[in-house]
Amino acid sequence: MPTTTLGSNGKTVKSLCIGTWAWGDKIFWNYGNNYGESQVRAAFEAALESGLDFFDTAEIYGFGLSEELIGKFMQETGHRVEIATKYAPSPWRFNAQSVSDALTASLKRLRVERVSLYQVHWPFTFLLSQETLMNALADEVERGRISSVGVSNYSAAQMREAHQILAARGVPLAVNQTRYSLLTRQIETNGIFDTARELGVTLLAYSPLAQGLLTGKYTVEQYQEPTGVRRFDPRFSRSGLEKISLLISLLRQLGEKYDRTPAQVALNWLIAQGNVIPIPGAKTAEQVRQNAGAVGWQLSNEDVTQLAQVSQSFRV
């Protein structure tokens, strides 16, 4: 199982992370309707069986339930995992103590004394400045409650500012979690990708399968009106699916070449970019096993280049 170091000197983790937004979330994923605790527990166990022990969550996922479930599953299985969770900057959080209190609550839900990675979920400052926020996180590194500091959805300039503030405390910025996939390659042109490499910041790629578009499940030939949150995404319209048909066809061809699924090829392409860890979400054991099939093999340089060329239009 390939590994990646978080930032310059953070934890070494598996090069594929399991996303747990859907674990407990009723608003977007309708947790408790077609799936529930037994399904996500099976997903947790399947991840361990597949050699994957890096999980990404957030205090806002299921309003804390995602963290609670991970903590419960660790206790039940007796298996500790690497955890990345997130702090949500909100208008009512206006001082350094609010950061410490939020971390305390997350650690309690997770039933651990330290997390591998603690990330700022959005670059909103409200009444809490970036300087106060980053220094509060540096304090928690010194206290030993977090191993590495990360940010999420930060622009290149915002990432550079956070890096500078932390560096003054001797703490490296380890991660920027950002949307990245073959269908969302804007970080390659807006400075985020290059700045991350310059600063030694690892990129955690969320929505790496573009909400399922890169699985090959959604096609013009088998078009159905999208439901749920996908109704509001024009990429799931008939014309949207036509725009990605060439890419999906190539993913299928490469899948046949390597005896992999289109989704596994798409995830492997992200890993091939170097210093990028995809975070595919998983609600079931089967989804975890499918995700795990993205590692343990490599696309050829030619195939990586061909996928980049076919998806070139999605860099803007």
mmCIF file of C-alpha atoms in Angstrom:
data_model
loop_
_atom_site.group_PDB
_atom_site.id
_atom_site.type_symbol
_atom_site.label_atom_id
_atom_site.label_comp_id
_atom_site.label_asym_id
_atom_site.label_seq_id
_atom_site.Cartn_x
_atom_site.Cartn_y
_atom_site.Cartn_z
ATOM 1 C CA MET A 1 0.000 0.000 0.000
ATOM 2 C CA PRO A 2 1.685 3.274 -1.076
ATOM 3 C CA THR A 3 2.109 6.037 1.486
ATOM 4 C CA THR A 4 2.455 9.822 1.482
ATOM 5 C CA THR A 5 3.873 12.172 4.096
ATOM 6 C CA LEU A 6 1.611 15.012 5.183
ATOM 7 C CA GLY A 7 3.625 18.124 4.441
ATOM 8 C CA SER A 8 7.331 18.230 5.140
ATOM 9 C CA ASN A 9 7.413 16.303 8.411
ATOM 10 C CA GLY A 10 3.898 15.180 9.280
ATOM 11 C CA LYS A 11 2.485 11.704 9.657
ATOM 12 C CA THR A 12 3.093 9.182 6.894
ATOM 13 C CA VAL A 13 -0.340 7.984 5.798
ATOM 14 C CA LYS A 14 -1.816 5.776 3.110
ATOM 15 C CA SER A 15 -2.008 7.450 -0.299
ATOM 16 C CA LEU A 16 -5.781 7.023 -0.377
ATOM 17 C CA CYS A 17 -8.046 8.473 2.309
ATOM 18 C CA ILE A 18 -11.620 7.451 3.078
ATOM 19 C CA GLY A 19 -14.049 10.384 3.104
ATOM 20 C CA THR A 20 -16.783 10.234 5.740
ATOM 21 C CA TRP A 21 -19.017 13.209 4.978
ATOM 22 C CA ALA A 22 -21.905 10.793 4.406
ATOM 23 C CA TRP A 23 -21.411 9.124 7.798
ATOM 24 C CA GLY A 24 -24.263 10.655 9.750
ATOM 25 C CA ASP A 25 -25.174 13.433 7.334
ATOM 26 C CA LYS A 26 -28.932 13.661 6.822
ATOM 27 C CA ILE A 27 -29.044 16.932 4.859
ATOM 28 C CA PHE A 28 -27.051 16.020 1.742
ATOM 29 C CA TRP A 29 -26.712 12.242 1.957
ATOM 30 C CA ASN A 30 -29.949 11.258 3.700
ATOM 31 C CA TYR A 31 -28.220 9.165 6.348
ATOM 32 C CA GLY A 32 -30.690 6.917 8.124
ATOM 33 C CA ASN A 33 -32.885 6.348 5.080
ATOM 34 C CA ASN A 34 -31.293 3.873 2.649
ATOM 35 C CA TYR A 35 -28.214 3.293 4.794
ATOM 36 C CA GLY A 36 -27.181 3.765 8.390
ATOM 37 C CA GLU A 37 -24.738 2.815 11.122
ATOM 38 C CA SER A 38 -24.425 -0.851 10.179
ATOM 39 C CA GLN A 39 -23.457 0.041 6.607
ATOM 40 C CA VAL A 40 -20.820 2.600 7.567
ATOM 41 C CA ARG A 41 -19.449 0.277 10.253
ATOM 42 C CA ALA A 42 -18.999 -2.337 7.535
ATOM 43 C CA ALA A 43 -17.280 0.328 5.422
ATOM 44 C CA PHE A 44 -14.891 1.084 8.295
ATOM 45 C CA GLU A 45 -14.063 -2.597 8.716
ATOM 46 C CA ALA A 46 -13.626 -3.081 4.962
ATOM 47 C CA ALA A 47 -11.162 -0.193 4.900
ATOM 48 C CA LEU A 48 -9.031 -1.841 7.573
ATOM 49 C CA GLU A 49 -9.187 -5.171 5.747
ATOM 50 C CA SER A 50 -8.045 -3.418 2.560
ATOM 51 C CA GLY A 51 -5.090 -1.795 4.299
ATOM 52 C CA LEU A 52 -6.644 1.677 4.371
ATOM 53 C CA ASP A 53 -6.524 3.390 7.755
ATOM 54 C CA PHE A 54 -6.664 7.107 6.937
ATOM 55 C CA PHE A 55 -10.074 8.755 7.401
ATOM 56 C CA ASP A 56 -11.173 12.331 6.741
ATOM 57 C CA THR A 57 -14.045 13.807 8.730
ATOM 58 C CA ALA A 58 -15.176 17.164 10.152
ATOM 59 C CA GLU A 59 -17.071 18.468 13.144
ATOM 60 C CA ILE A 60 -19.815 19.673 10.790
ATOM 61 C CA TYR A 61 -20.368 16.249 9.163
ATOM 62 C CA GLY A 62 -23.618 15.031 10.629
ATOM 63 C CA PHE A 63 -23.163 17.772 13.256
ATOM 64 C CA GLY A 64 -20.544 15.647 14.995
ATOM 65 C CA LEU A 65 -22.036 12.226 14.281
ATOM 66 C CA SER A 66 -19.352 11.326 11.717
ATOM 67 C CA GLU A 67 -16.648 11.842 14.343
ATOM 68 C CA GLU A 68 -18.687 9.941 16.933
ATOM 69 C CA LEU A 69 -19.077 6.958 14.620
ATOM 70 C CA ILE A 70 -15.351 6.792 13.857
ATOM 71 C CA GLY A 71 -14.584 6.942 17.568
ATOM 72 C CA LYS A 72 -17.113 4.223 18.290
ATOM 73 C CA PHE A 73 -15.809 1.961 15.519
ATOM 74 C CA MET A 74 -12.218 2.350 16.698
ATOM 75 C CA GLN A 75 -13.244 1.344 20.195
ATOM 76 C CA GLU A 76 -15.286 -1.627 18.969
ATOM 77 C CA THR A 77 -12.536 -2.949 16.691
ATOM 78 C CA GLY A 78 -9.629 -2.025 18.936
ATOM 79 C CA HIS A 79 -7.921 -0.564 15.871
ATOM 80 C CA ARG A 80 -6.620 3.006 15.941
ATOM 81 C CA VAL A 81 -6.594 4.866 12.632
ATOM 82 C CA GLU A 82 -5.100 8.072 11.263
ATOM 83 C CA ILE A 83 -7.721 10.812 11.476
ATOM 84 C CA ALA A 84 -8.005 14.129 9.688
ATOM 85 C CA THR A 85 -10.792 16.325 10.983
ATOM 86 C CA LYS A 86 -11.768 19.967 10.487
ATOM 87 C CA TYR A 87 -12.566 23.095 12.444
ATOM 88 C CA ALA A 88 -15.394 25.263 11.096
ATOM 89 C CA PRO A 89 -14.695 29.001 11.401
ATOM 90 C CA SER A 90 -18.046 30.591 12.248
ATOM 91 C CA PRO A 91 -19.193 34.098 13.233
ATOM 92 C CA TRP A 92 -19.630 33.101 16.874
ATOM 93 C CA ARG A 93 -16.061 31.821 17.102
ATOM 94 C CA PHE A 94 -14.042 34.950 17.667
ATOM 95 C CA ASN A 95 -10.994 34.048 19.777
ATOM 96 C CA ALA A 96 -8.263 31.443 20.212
ATOM 97 C CA GLN A 97 -10.199 29.698 22.981
ATOM 98 C CA SER A 98 -12.948 28.821 20.490
ATOM 99 C CA VAL A 99 -10.377 26.835 18.472
ATOM 100 C CA SER A 100 -9.224 24.971 21.557
ATOM 101 C CA ASP A 101 -12.818 24.268 22.623
ATOM 102 C CA ALA A 102 -13.751 22.952 19.166
ATOM 103 C CA LEU A 103 -10.731 20.644 19.151
ATOM 104 C CA THR A 104 -11.584 19.400 22.638
ATOM 105 C CA ALA A 105 -15.098 18.524 21.455
ATOM 106 C CA SER A 106 -13.785 16.714 18.366
ATOM 107 C CA LEU A 107 -11.279 14.712 20.397
ATOM 108 C CA LYS A 108 -14.044 13.714 22.807
ATOM 109 C CA ARG A 109 -16.291 12.527 19.986
ATOM 110 C CA LEU A 110 -13.396 10.646 18.375
ATOM 111 C CA ARG A 111 -12.310 9.195 21.742
ATOM 112 C CA VAL A 112 -8.667 10.074 21.136
ATOM 113 C CA GLU A 113 -6.125 12.432 22.680
ATOM 114 C CA ARG A 114 -4.581 13.542 19.377
ATOM 115 C CA VAL A 115 -5.494 13.707 15.690
ATOM 116 C CA SER A 116 -3.045 13.294 12.837
ATOM 117 C CA LEU A 117 -4.341 16.350 10.987
ATOM 118 C CA TYR A 118 -6.516 19.283 12.060
ATOM 119 C CA GLN A 119 -7.747 21.471 9.198
ATOM 120 C CA VAL A 120 -9.514 24.818 8.909
ATOM 121 C CA HIS A 121 -12.588 23.954 6.865
ATOM 122 C CA TRP A 122 -13.001 27.275 5.016
ATOM 123 C CA PRO A 123 -10.900 30.426 4.698
ATOM 124 C CA PHE A 124 -13.553 32.623 6.329
ATOM 125 C CA THR A 125 -12.214 34.902 9.040
ATOM 126 C CA PHE A 126 -15.272 36.757 10.393
ATOM 127 C CA LEU A 127 -14.104 38.122 13.765
ATOM 128 C CA LEU A 128 -11.193 35.675 14.065
ATOM 129 C CA SER A 129 -8.139 36.730 12.051
ATOM 130 C CA GLN A 130 -5.942 34.241 10.219
ATOM 131 C CA GLU A 131 -3.075 35.221 12.517
ATOM 132 C CA THR A 132 -5.077 34.412 15.644
ATOM 133 C CA LEU A 133 -6.393 31.199 14.110
ATOM 134 C CA MET A 134 -3.026 29.884 12.919
ATOM 135 C CA ASN A 135 -1.330 30.756 16.194
ATOM 136 C CA ALA A 136 -4.075 28.917 18.067
ATOM 137 C CA LEU A 137 -3.410 25.850 15.912
ATOM 138 C CA ALA A 138 0.332 26.163 16.505
ATOM 139 C CA ASP A 139 -0.398 26.216 20.245
ATOM 140 C CA GLU A 140 -2.253 22.918 19.876
ATOM 141 C CA VAL A 141 0.701 21.375 18.031
ATOM 142 C CA GLU A 142 2.907 22.362 20.968
ATOM 143 C CA ARG A 143 0.385 20.870 23.387
ATOM 144 C CA GLY A 144 0.503 17.617 21.448
ATOM 145 C CA ARG A 145 -3.196 17.452 20.593
ATOM 146 C CA ILE A 146 -2.682 17.657 16.822
ATOM 147 C CA SER A 147 0.218 16.304 14.792
ATOM 148 C CA SER A 148 -0.152 18.507 11.718
ATOM 149 C CA VAL A 149 -2.002 21.662 10.700
ATOM 150 C CA GLY A 150 -3.966 21.884 7.475
ATOM 151 C CA VAL A 151 -6.369 24.166 5.660
ATOM 152 C CA SER A 152 -9.194 23.462 3.257
ATOM 153 C CA ASN A 153 -10.519 25.408 0.274
ATOM 154 C CA TYR A 154 -7.737 28.006 0.599
ATOM 155 C CA SER A 155 -6.552 29.932 -2.453
ATOM 156 C CA ALA A 156 -2.853 30.117 -3.305
ATOM 157 C CA ALA A 157 -2.548 33.508 -1.581
ATOM 158 C CA GLN A 158 -4.474 32.373 1.503
ATOM 159 C CA MET A 159 -2.367 29.222 1.699
ATOM 160 C CA ARG A 160 0.821 31.288 1.497
ATOM 161 C CA GLU A 161 -0.394 33.573 4.309
ATOM 162 C CA ALA A 162 -1.246 30.619 6.560
ATOM 163 C CA HIS A 163 2.121 29.037 5.786
ATOM 164 C CA GLN A 164 3.957 32.254 6.703
ATOM 165 C CA ILE A 165 2.167 32.686 10.038
ATOM 166 C CA LEU A 166 2.762 29.056 11.022
ATOM 167 C CA ALA A 167 6.400 29.145 9.897
ATOM 168 C CA ALA A 168 7.044 31.992 12.340
ATOM 169 C CA ARG A 169 6.058 29.495 15.063
ATOM 170 C CA GLY A 170 8.197 26.708 13.600
ATOM 171 C CA VAL A 171 5.106 24.768 12.486
ATOM 172 C CA PRO A 172 4.799 23.723 8.814
ATOM 173 C CA LEU A 173 1.531 23.966 6.946
ATOM 174 C CA ALA A 174 0.993 20.322 6.034
ATOM 175 C CA VAL A 175 -2.127 20.207 3.868
ATOM 176 C CA ASN A 176 -4.556 22.104 1.708
ATOM 177 C CA GLN A 177 -7.718 20.095 1.066
ATOM 178 C CA THR A 178 -9.232 21.174 -2.216
ATOM 179 C CA ARG A 179 -11.568 19.969 -4.940
ATOM 180 C CA TYR A 180 -9.517 18.109 -7.547
ATOM 181 C CA SER A 181 -10.345 15.497 -10.159
ATOM 182 C CA LEU A 182 -10.062 14.895 -13.887
ATOM 183 C CA LEU A 183 -13.199 17.045 -14.200
ATOM 184 C CA THR A 184 -12.069 19.799 -11.808
ATOM 185 C CA ARG A 185 -8.473 20.697 -12.598
ATOM 186 C CA GLN A 186 -8.619 24.433 -11.867
ATOM 187 C CA ILE A 187 -6.001 24.177 -9.115
ATOM 188 C CA GLU A 188 -3.456 23.541 -11.870
ATOM 189 C CA THR A 189 -4.088 26.982 -13.367
ATOM 190 C CA ASN A 190 -5.033 29.184 -10.386
ATOM 191 C CA GLY A 191 -1.746 28.758 -8.530
ATOM 192 C CA ILE A 192 -2.825 26.313 -5.815
ATOM 193 C CA PHE A 193 -1.021 23.295 -7.257
ATOM 194 C CA ASP A 194 2.262 25.106 -7.902
ATOM 195 C CA THR A 195 2.195 26.968 -4.575
ATOM 196 C CA ALA A 196 1.595 23.728 -2.689
ATOM 197 C CA ARG A 197 4.642 22.174 -4.326
ATOM 198 C CA GLU A 198 6.749 25.244 -3.605
ATOM 199 C CA LEU A 199 5.765 25.269 0.074
ATOM 200 C CA GLY A 200 5.873 21.499 0.584
ATOM 201 C CA VAL A 201 2.143 21.299 1.220
ATOM 202 C CA THR A 202 0.313 18.051 0.477
ATOM 203 C CA LEU A 203 -2.956 18.298 -1.444
ATOM 204 C CA LEU A 204 -5.933 16.277 -0.240
ATOM 205 C CA ALA A 205 -8.295 15.952 -3.188
ATOM 206 C CA TYR A 206 -11.970 15.900 -2.252
ATOM 207 C CA SER A 207 -14.706 14.949 -4.712
ATOM 208 C CA PRO A 208 -12.065 13.007 -6.703
ATOM 209 C CA LEU A 209 -14.765 11.157 -8.649
ATOM 210 C CA ALA A 210 -16.843 14.302 -9.270
ATOM 211 C CA GLN A 211 -19.867 12.980 -7.354
ATOM 212 C CA GLY A 212 -19.786 9.769 -9.357
ATOM 213 C CA LEU A 213 -19.396 11.224 -12.853
ATOM 214 C CA LEU A 214 -16.002 9.517 -13.245
ATOM 215 C CA THR A 215 -17.362 6.092 -12.349
ATOM 216 C CA GLY A 216 -18.935 5.695 -15.776
ATOM 217 C CA LYS A 217 -22.328 5.163 -14.174
ATOM 218 C CA TYR A 218 -23.820 8.289 -15.760
ATOM 219 C CA THR A 219 -23.927 8.274 -19.564
ATOM 220 C CA VAL A 220 -25.914 9.863 -22.366
ATOM 221 C CA GLU A 221 -26.947 6.403 -23.579
ATOM 222 C CA GLN A 222 -28.442 5.532 -20.182
ATOM 223 C CA TYR A 223 -29.576 9.047 -19.296
ATOM 224 C CA GLN A 224 -32.026 9.523 -16.451
ATOM 225 C CA GLU A 225 -33.130 12.735 -14.799
ATOM 226 C CA PRO A 226 -30.733 13.330 -11.881
ATOM 227 C CA THR A 227 -32.089 13.239 -8.345
ATOM 228 C CA GLY A 228 -30.947 14.629 -4.988
ATOM 229 C CA VAL A 229 -28.132 17.171 -4.974
ATOM 230 C CA ARG A 230 -27.166 16.114 -8.501
ATOM 231 C CA ARG A 231 -30.286 17.844 -9.833
ATOM 232 C CA PHE A 232 -28.531 21.167 -9.298
ATOM 233 C CA ASP A 233 -25.310 20.169 -11.055
ATOM 234 C CA PRO A 234 -25.407 20.914 -14.821
ATOM 235 C CA ARG A 235 -22.724 18.288 -15.411
ATOM 236 C CA PHE A 236 -25.397 15.628 -14.827
ATOM 237 C CA SER A 237 -27.634 17.041 -17.576
ATOM 238 C CA ARG A 238 -27.716 15.381 -20.977
ATOM 239 C CA SER A 239 -25.488 18.090 -22.482
ATOM 240 C CA GLY A 240 -23.148 17.870 -19.500
ATOM 241 C CA LEU A 241 -22.721 14.143 -19.966
ATOM 242 C CA GLU A 242 -22.023 14.655 -23.666
ATOM 243 C CA LYS A 243 -19.106 16.936 -22.762
ATOM 244 C CA ILE A 244 -17.399 14.236 -20.700
ATOM 245 C CA SER A 245 -18.179 11.261 -22.943
ATOM 246 C CA LEU A 246 -14.696 11.157 -24.530
ATOM 247 C CA LEU A 247 -13.021 11.137 -21.126
ATOM 248 C CA ILE A 248 -15.328 8.416 -19.809
ATOM 249 C CA SER A 249 -14.588 6.353 -22.911
ATOM 250 C CA LEU A 250 -10.839 6.651 -22.267
ATOM 251 C CA LEU A 251 -11.278 5.715 -18.608
ATOM 252 C CA ARG A 252 -13.111 2.592 -19.723
ATOM 253 C CA GLN A 253 -10.379 1.703 -22.219
ATOM 254 C CA LEU A 254 -7.657 2.096 -19.610
ATOM 255 C CA GLY A 255 -9.758 0.178 -17.130
ATOM 256 C CA GLU A 256 -9.833 -2.762 -19.519
ATOM 257 C CA LYS A 257 -6.075 -2.452 -20.055
ATOM 258 C CA TYR A 258 -5.306 -2.655 -16.323
ATOM 259 C CA ASP A 259 -8.316 -4.750 -15.307
ATOM 260 C CA ARG A 260 -9.655 -1.851 -13.239
ATOM 261 C CA THR A 261 -12.828 0.219 -13.144
ATOM 262 C CA PRO A 262 -13.048 3.743 -14.605
ATOM 263 C CA ALA A 263 -13.215 5.122 -11.056
ATOM 264 C CA GLN A 264 -10.059 3.283 -10.027
ATOM 265 C CA VAL A 265 -8.249 4.677 -13.058
ATOM 266 C CA ALA A 266 -9.428 8.216 -12.229
ATOM 267 C CA LEU A 267 -8.196 7.914 -8.638
ATOM 268 C CA ASN A 268 -4.871 6.431 -9.739
ATOM 269 C CA TRP A 269 -4.364 9.409 -12.077
ATOM 270 C CA LEU A 270 -4.646 11.768 -9.091
ATOM 271 C CA ILE A 271 -2.087 9.790 -7.102
ATOM 272 C CA ALA A 272 0.206 9.886 -10.135
ATOM 273 C CA GLN A 273 0.325 13.699 -9.893
ATOM 274 C CA GLY A 274 2.555 13.322 -6.840
ATOM 275 C CA ASN A 275 1.925 14.629 -3.330
ATOM 276 C CA VAL A 276 -1.838 14.276 -3.895
ATOM 277 C CA ILE A 277 -4.078 12.075 -1.728
ATOM 278 C CA PRO A 278 -7.584 11.441 -3.098
ATOM 279 C CA ILE A 279 -10.476 11.328 -0.620
ATOM 280 C CA PRO A 280 -13.274 9.301 -2.220
ATOM 281 C CA GLY A 281 -16.339 9.030 -0.042
ATOM 282 C CA ALA A 282 -17.728 5.642 0.903
ATOM 283 C CA LYS A 283 -20.995 4.652 2.557
ATOM 284 C CA THR A 284 -20.683 0.874 2.154
ATOM 285 C CA ALA A 285 -18.079 -1.876 2.344
ATOM 286 C CA GLU A 286 -18.314 -2.459 -1.400
ATOM 287 C CA GLN A 287 -17.588 1.205 -2.141
ATOM 288 C CA VAL A 288 -14.508 1.027 0.100
ATOM 289 C CA ARG A 289 -13.267 -2.099 -1.663
ATOM 290 C CA GLN A 290 -13.793 -0.408 -5.021
ATOM 291 C CA ASN A 291 -11.809 2.611 -3.839
ATOM 292 C CA ALA A 292 -9.019 0.391 -2.529
ATOM 293 C CA GLY A 293 -8.596 -1.010 -6.038
ATOM 294 C CA ALA A 294 -7.163 2.364 -7.072
ATOM 295 C CA VAL A 295 -3.861 1.682 -5.287
ATOM 296 C CA GLY A 296 -1.190 -0.979 -5.572
ATOM 297 C CA TRP A 297 -0.601 -0.401 -9.291
ATOM 298 C CA GLN A 298 0.401 2.482 -11.563
ATOM 299 C CA LEU A 299 -0.751 4.010 -14.814
ATOM 300 C CA SER A 300 2.036 4.363 -17.368
ATOM 301 C CA ASN A 301 3.424 7.835 -18.020
ATOM 302 C CA GLU A 302 1.801 7.726 -21.448
ATOM 303 C CA ASP A 303 -1.607 6.940 -19.970
ATOM 304 C CA VAL A 304 -1.270 9.709 -17.369
ATOM 305 C CA THR A 305 -0.446 12.158 -20.157
ATOM 306 C CA GLN A 306 -3.288 10.992 -22.368
ATOM 307 C CA LEU A 307 -5.829 11.447 -19.565
ATOM 308 C CA ALA A 308 -4.450 14.922 -18.933
ATOM 309 C CA GLN A 309 -4.812 15.836 -22.588
ATOM 310 C CA VAL A 310 -8.373 14.542 -22.913
ATOM 311 C CA SER A 311 -9.427 16.432 -19.749
ATOM 312 C CA GLN A 312 -7.530 19.610 -20.665
ATOM 313 C CA SER A 313 -10.715 21.673 -20.967
ATOM 314 C CA PHE A 314 -11.495 21.094 -17.281
ATOM 315 C CA ARG A 315 -8.457 23.120 -16.153
ATOM 316 C CA VAL A 316 -10.386 26.397 -16.581
#
